[in-house]
Amino acid sequence: MPEGISVSEIAGRLGGEVEGDGDVLITGLSALREAGPGDLSFVVSAKFAADAAATQATAVLVSPEWDKPCSAIMIRVKNPDEAFTSITPAFAPPPVERKPGIHPSAVLAPDVECGPDVHIGPHCVVDSGARIGARSVLMAGCYVGQGVELGEEVMLYPHVSVREYSRIGNRVLIHDGTVVGSDGFGYVVDDKGVRTKVPQVGIVEIGNDVEIGANVTIDRARFGKTRIGNGVKIDNLVQIAHNVVLGDHAVVVAQVGISGSTEVGPHAILAGQAGIAGHLKIGAGAVVLAQSGVWKDVESKTQVFGYPALPQRQAMSLQRAYMKLPRLQQKIAALEQRLKEIEDTHGA
Amino acid sequence: MPEGISVSEIAGRLGGEVEGDGDVLITGLSALREAGPGDLSFVVSAKFAADAAATQATAVLVSPEWDKPCSAIMIRVKNPDEAFTSITPAFAPPPVERKPGIHPSAVLAPDVECGPDVHIGPHCVVDSGARIGARSVLMAGCYVGQGVELGEEVMLYPHVSVREYSRIGNRVLIHDGTVVGSDGFGYVVDDKGVRTKVPQVGIVEIGNDVEIGANVTIDRARFGKTRIGNGVKIDNLVQIAHNVVLGDHAVVVAQVGISGSTEVGPHAILAGQAGIAGHLKIGAGAVVLAQSGVWKDVESKTQVFGYPALPQRQAMSLQRAYMKLPRLQQKIAALEQRLKEIEDTHGA
Amino acid sequence: MPEGISVSEIAGRLGGEVEGDGDVLITGLSALREAGPGDLSFVVSAKFAADAAATQATAVLVSPEWDKPCSAIMIRVKNPDEAFTSITPAFAPPPVERKPGIHPSAVLAPDVECGPDVHIGPHCVVDSGARIGARSVLMAGCYVGQGVELGEEVMLYPHVSVREYSRIGNRVLIHDGTVVGSDGFGYVVDDKGVRTKVPQVGIVEIGNDVEIGANVTIDRARFGKTRIGNGVKIDNLVQIAHNVVLGDHAVVVAQVGISGSTEVGPHAILAGQAGIAGHLKIGAGAVVLAQSGVWKDVESKTQVFGYPALPQRQAMSLQRAYMKLPRLQQKIAALEQRLKEIEDTHGA
């Protein structure tokens, strides 16, 4: 982390324009509301005008059109959000370096194949027949099972478990404690209600450029593959059951659960805590809103929510009607009263 | 994995009858929709007739009565689903062998007792007074706490943590990253809203033939036992709070949460993401449907769903009524209009 | 665990009064319903009179006013629940001792600083620049990342992962498998729907006297801090996204998910499986009931529930109306019929 970077220097790196004192040093980054002296912040739209006016940030990235009160020093840039992201690394603490090499406490089967410049951290265990691609990193305490294939530049954070025969592509990041390839949940029930395990002999296959959060669980297929497509992003504590297919670039937010054999189309988004029943198809580009319960197929490019999940327009109309239920009850009572008066007066 | 098994050979093993060329080699297993050349698949009912007609599978297991278009080769068997399951191991990759022995990197307290043919993998830690039954397997990085008792043929997948004094029966499978015996969530609150921990000195007791998924959490009792009955099956990412009792052969699907001291009857099924409040009784054989929120006792052999969870018939009738809410609003508006016309014409 | 403690001895320790034979030995603790001979139990209110009458407990703690049937021996104490908690440790199994020292299998970077009387268990890994305060305990297989600061008397149960630069206060307990400081879930999407990771360079900061359950995930900030205040209690399998702020003494029950940048006020309570959208403010002392979905700010000291979460009174009134929906439909049908009769008789 640097001692500080001048406002002018930051503006230069971002191709922005300084308004105010460019010599002032920036020492940290912060959101508008939490910012203090020395901090650089950013504002994305007029919606945050109150925060901008009240911010304690020393300098703020604003758009060329910004015309509201803000900090004494501003840097005008085309896209303040992206610009802020691009300057972030300059203020980050030193990255964690993982030098090539195998820690002496790691336990590797004799036939494990490692590509060049692999890092295998302390207390890792890699079982027989596993292959680890070039420049991949296994941090402390990871487990890589028999016959697993890891691509190049894979990053396994501490305590990740990749079970036997799973295949993982290139540039895949998996955060701490995640389990890839545990058995699917499948049983045969006898007439006394006693369950016998159905063998789960398939695998998990993960494409390239995937990121998977912490403490996620992805079950191996009953047979064949549970498949995570290229570019998929999975948040923390997500459950992916056996034989699920996630299309390329799908997004699965925290605590979502996807039941067995469901296919999620490319670019679909499943928001937080949503639950998807088994054997369904979620179309390409579909969006399932947070906490929804999906019991039927979802068409491509549609947005659904609720329990059961319905197309957004219908769901919202139902929700609005629900909010007016007490009013509806009153209306009906009033109608009954008025009708009774007519009946009493005129006879039925 | 074999090079391939002929259709006749498979039919022979399954006691089935071949229609088509029995000499063709089968090299893999797959669902109807994902199957390709060389694959064997199966079809359970006419519901999947379209998939059967379109399948690329080389051969398909069908019932004796099947009369719809399917692959060129069919094997007729009494129960295609079960037959498929029984042939699955023939196409599985070689199983992971865990030879008896204690890996030199494992750390065992001097007084740990191990039965015959136990496998303790690399980097396991077993604390003082623990006992591990015959033929049990601890895969890499497992933790077994002070005074824990594991039965015979227990399988702990990597990174399982079994905390002090837990007792686990025979033939129990616990998947990666699961925690058995963490402290229950209990505090005394003072008048300033500051919480002091209530000691959690009970244990977790798990019966025989239980399977527990990955990254599950089962809390120890405040006192006495959190008890998981015989034959219980628990899916991934489930939360079981202190003093919960799960009756024999209960089934708990992924991401379910059960609050403290609730008793779940034998053979009850809690579907995915359901939440059960504390101090309740879920009757024997009851079914709680997915994502339901249970706030009251559930009677034996009933099925409930919704939030709050209600008996299925009532819940469905409410849900149907809910879906018609906008129509209800229109009806009321029409009634109001008609009534107004009468009032205007005849006087109120 | 003692052989047994006499009823008189227990009464003496609790400042209570014995009714019945004080010489009888108590050998265990149990809830009323599960208690057997030798057990001490307690009853908190007349609500449990049936359990009290039926209990098999040898002795029961009751209030001074208790006048219902119960076990043959009773100990009258002011607060039976608290008294029971205070006697609990007397019947607990011997606690797990963690003697000061660093296990030889632990891997510490040369520049790690440890305070006095630290315990670092087998197979722990502590990276460069980390500091561990006096009397802190790292149980088996914990990972403490580069530059992490742990306060005094911190307890990390097995397999906890504390990622780089996290700061943890004093007397913090973190249960097995929990991950502190994994990357936040943030991406930039291009016009083809391909996501690029937004660097997550902030940290997690945890105050004093915090307890965190098992398999919890707490993401590091995009920049700045994800902050967990003093005295906060977090249950199992909770998800806390980047830049969330939990105020002092907040309580987060199992399986709750809190989305990015949301601020939870001091003493707020989020009940089980609730989901909170991003960038919200949950006021001080607010209560979000179980499974609720919160989409808007929640005012201080209010209680909300439902999906979407609404103030308790409104939510309950809506729920009551919902339960009457089929009745409402019938009423409308009856009105329509009566109106039709009037129209037919009198002309419209």
PDB file of N, CA and C in Angstrom, chain B residues 285-318:
ATOM      1  N   GLY B 285     -43.960 -39.576   9.462  1.00  0.00           N
ATOM      2  CA  GLY B 285     -44.395 -39.681   8.081  1.00  0.00           C
ATOM      3  C   GLY B 285     -44.931 -38.392   7.485  1.00  0.00           C
ATOM      4  N   ALA B 286     -44.861 -37.294   8.209  1.00  0.00           N
ATOM      5  CA  ALA B 286     -45.324 -36.018   7.664  1.00  0.00           C
ATOM      6  C   ALA B 286     -44.366 -35.547   6.576  1.00  0.00           C
ATOM      7  N   VAL B 287     -44.918 -34.730   5.655  1.00  0.00           N
ATOM      8  CA  VAL B 287     -44.096 -34.168   4.594  1.00  0.00           C
ATOM      9  C   VAL B 287     -44.239 -32.650   4.627  1.00  0.00           C
ATOM     10  N   VAL B 288     -43.104 -31.968   4.708  1.00  0.00           N
ATOM     11  CA  VAL B 288     -43.099 -30.511   4.627  1.00  0.00           C
ATOM     12  C   VAL B 288     -42.533 -30.152   3.261  1.00  0.00           C
ATOM     13  N   LEU B 289     -43.341 -29.495   2.423  1.00  0.00           N
ATOM     14  CA  LEU B 289     -42.890 -29.221   1.059  1.00  0.00           C
ATOM     15  C   LEU B 289     -41.839 -28.106   1.029  1.00  0.00           C
ATOM     16  N   ALA B 290     -41.180 -28.012  -0.121  1.00  0.00           N
ATOM     17  CA  ALA B 290     -40.024 -27.131  -0.266  1.00  0.00           C
ATOM     18  C   ALA B 290     -40.327 -25.681   0.103  1.00  0.00           C
ATOM     19  N   GLN B 291     -39.367 -25.043   0.765  1.00  0.00           N
ATOM     20  CA  GLN B 291     -39.406 -23.617   1.120  1.00  0.00           C
ATOM     21  C   GLN B 291     -40.503 -23.265   2.118  1.00  0.00           C
ATOM     22  N   SER B 292     -41.221 -24.261   2.631  1.00  0.00           N
ATOM     23  CA  SER B 292     -42.269 -23.945   3.591  1.00  0.00           C
ATOM     24  C   SER B 292     -41.673 -23.407   4.887  1.00  0.00           C
ATOM     25  N   GLY B 293     -42.485 -22.619   5.590  1.00  0.00           N
ATOM     26  CA  GLY B 293     -42.103 -22.128   6.901  1.00  0.00           C
ATOM     27  C   GLY B 293     -43.070 -22.700   7.930  1.00  0.00           C
ATOM     28  N   VAL B 294     -42.578 -23.566   8.805  1.00  0.00           N
ATOM     29  CA  VAL B 294     -43.455 -24.278   9.736  1.00  0.00           C
ATOM     30  C   VAL B 294     -43.404 -23.617  11.108  1.00  0.00           C
ATOM     31  N   TRP B 295     -44.578 -23.185  11.575  1.00  0.00           N
ATOM     32  CA  TRP B 295     -44.679 -22.449  12.843  1.00  0.00           C
ATOM     33  C   TRP B 295     -45.495 -23.203  13.881  1.00  0.00           C
ATOM     34  N   LYS B 296     -46.124 -24.283  13.467  1.00  0.00           N
ATOM     35  CA  LYS B 296     -46.962 -25.056  14.377  1.00  0.00           C
ATOM     36  C   LYS B 296     -46.638 -26.530  14.206  1.00  0.00           C
ATOM     37  N   ASP B 297     -47.051 -27.339  15.178  1.00  0.00           N
ATOM     38  CA  ASP B 297     -46.879 -28.776  15.041  1.00  0.00           C
ATOM     39  C   ASP B 297     -47.522 -29.271  13.741  1.00  0.00           C
ATOM     40  N   VAL B 298     -46.953 -30.309  13.170  1.00  0.00           N
ATOM     41  CA  VAL B 298     -47.516 -30.913  11.960  1.00  0.00           C
ATOM     42  C   VAL B 298     -47.946 -32.338  12.309  1.00  0.00           C
ATOM     43  N   GLU B 299     -49.180 -32.674  11.973  1.00  0.00           N
ATOM     44  CA  GLU B 299     -49.688 -34.001  12.329  1.00  0.00           C
ATOM     45  C   GLU B 299     -49.056 -35.103  11.482  1.00  0.00           C
ATOM     46  N   SER B 300     -49.047 -36.293  12.058  1.00  0.00           N
ATOM     47  CA  SER B 300     -48.470 -37.445  11.369  1.00  0.00           C
ATOM     48  C   SER B 300     -49.123 -37.653  10.007  1.00  0.00           C
ATOM     49  N   LYS B 301     -48.325 -38.048   9.073  1.00  0.00           N
ATOM     50  CA  LYS B 301     -48.801 -38.447   7.741  1.00  0.00           C
ATOM     51  C   LYS B 301     -49.545 -37.352   6.994  1.00  0.00           C
ATOM     52  N   THR B 302     -49.430 -36.118   7.456  1.00  0.00           N
ATOM     53  CA  THR B 302     -50.031 -35.034   6.680  1.00  0.00           C
ATOM     54  C   THR B 302     -48.936 -34.374   5.862  1.00  0.00           C
ATOM     55  N   GLN B 303     -49.389 -33.599   4.885  1.00  0.00           N
ATOM     56  CA  GLN B 303     -48.459 -32.908   4.015  1.00  0.00           C
ATOM     57  C   GLN B 303     -48.772 -31.424   4.128  1.00  0.00           C
ATOM     58  N   VAL B 304     -47.769 -30.614   4.405  1.00  0.00           N
ATOM     59  CA  VAL B 304     -48.026 -29.174   4.565  1.00  0.00           C
ATOM     60  C   VAL B 304     -47.142 -28.380   3.621  1.00  0.00           C
ATOM     61  N   PHE B 305     -47.652 -27.208   3.231  1.00  0.00           N
ATOM     62  CA  PHE B 305     -46.752 -26.271   2.547  1.00  0.00           C
ATOM     63  C   PHE B 305     -47.196 -24.843   2.690  1.00  0.00           C
ATOM     64  N   GLY B 306     -46.304 -23.958   2.290  1.00  0.00           N
ATOM     65  CA  GLY B 306     -46.570 -22.534   2.347  1.00  0.00           C
ATOM     66  C   GLY B 306     -45.930 -21.874   3.544  1.00  0.00           C
ATOM     67  N   TYR B 307     -46.195 -20.584   3.624  1.00  0.00           N
ATOM     68  CA  TYR B 307     -45.616 -19.757   4.675  1.00  0.00           C
ATOM     69  C   TYR B 307     -46.704 -18.873   5.218  1.00  0.00           C
ATOM     70  N   PRO B 308     -47.339 -19.155   6.314  1.00  0.00           N
ATOM     71  CA  PRO B 308     -47.028 -20.290   7.179  1.00  0.00           C
ATOM     72  C   PRO B 308     -47.513 -21.591   6.546  1.00  0.00           C
ATOM     73  N   ALA B 309     -46.856 -22.679   6.899  1.00  0.00           N
ATOM     74  CA  ALA B 309     -47.204 -23.979   6.334  1.00  0.00           C
ATOM     75  C   ALA B 309     -48.596 -24.395   6.799  1.00  0.00           C
ATOM     76  N   LEU B 310     -49.416 -24.837   5.851  1.00  0.00           N
ATOM     77  CA  LEU B 310     -50.782 -25.278   6.131  1.00  0.00           C
ATOM     78  C   LEU B 310     -50.983 -26.632   5.474  1.00  0.00           C
ATOM     79  N   PRO B 311     -52.000 -27.360   5.928  1.00  0.00           N
ATOM     80  CA  PRO B 311     -52.280 -28.634   5.274  1.00  0.00           C
ATOM     81  C   PRO B 311     -52.435 -28.429   3.770  1.00  0.00           C
ATOM     82  N   GLN B 312     -51.933 -29.386   3.019  1.00  0.00           N
ATOM     83  CA  GLN B 312     -51.821 -29.236   1.570  1.00  0.00           C
ATOM     84  C   GLN B 312     -53.106 -28.752   0.914  1.00  0.00           C
ATOM     85  N   ARG B 313     -54.248 -29.349   1.290  1.00  0.00           N
ATOM     86  CA  ARG B 313     -55.500 -29.020   0.639  1.00  0.00           C
ATOM     87  C   ARG B 313     -55.872 -27.552   0.854  1.00  0.00           C
ATOM     88  N   GLN B 314     -55.723 -27.126   2.105  1.00  0.00           N
ATOM     89  CA  GLN B 314     -56.007 -25.733   2.426  1.00  0.00           C
ATOM     90  C   GLN B 314     -55.019 -24.800   1.726  1.00  0.00           C
ATOM     91  N   ALA B 315     -53.748 -25.169   1.763  1.00  0.00           N
ATOM     92  CA  ALA B 315     -52.725 -24.326   1.152  1.00  0.00           C
ATOM     93  C   ALA B 315     -52.955 -24.189  -0.344  1.00  0.00           C
ATOM     94  N   MET B 316     -53.360 -25.278  -0.996  1.00  0.00           N
ATOM     95  CA  MET B 316     -53.575 -25.213  -2.440  1.00  0.00           C
ATOM     96  C   MET B 316     -54.806 -24.400  -2.766  1.00  0.00           C
ATOM     97  N   SER B 317     -55.831 -24.560  -1.944  1.00  0.00           N
ATOM     98  CA  SER B 317     -57.045 -23.790  -2.183  1.00  0.00           C
ATOM     99  C   SER B 317     -56.760 -22.290  -2.007  1.00  0.00           C
ATOM    100  N   LEU B 318     -55.950 -21.949  -0.996  1.00  0.00           N
ATOM    101  CA  LEU B 318     -55.574 -20.542  -0.807  1.00  0.00           C
ATOM    102  C   LEU B 318     -54.747 -20.046  -1.982  1.00  0.00           C
TER     103      LEU B 318
END
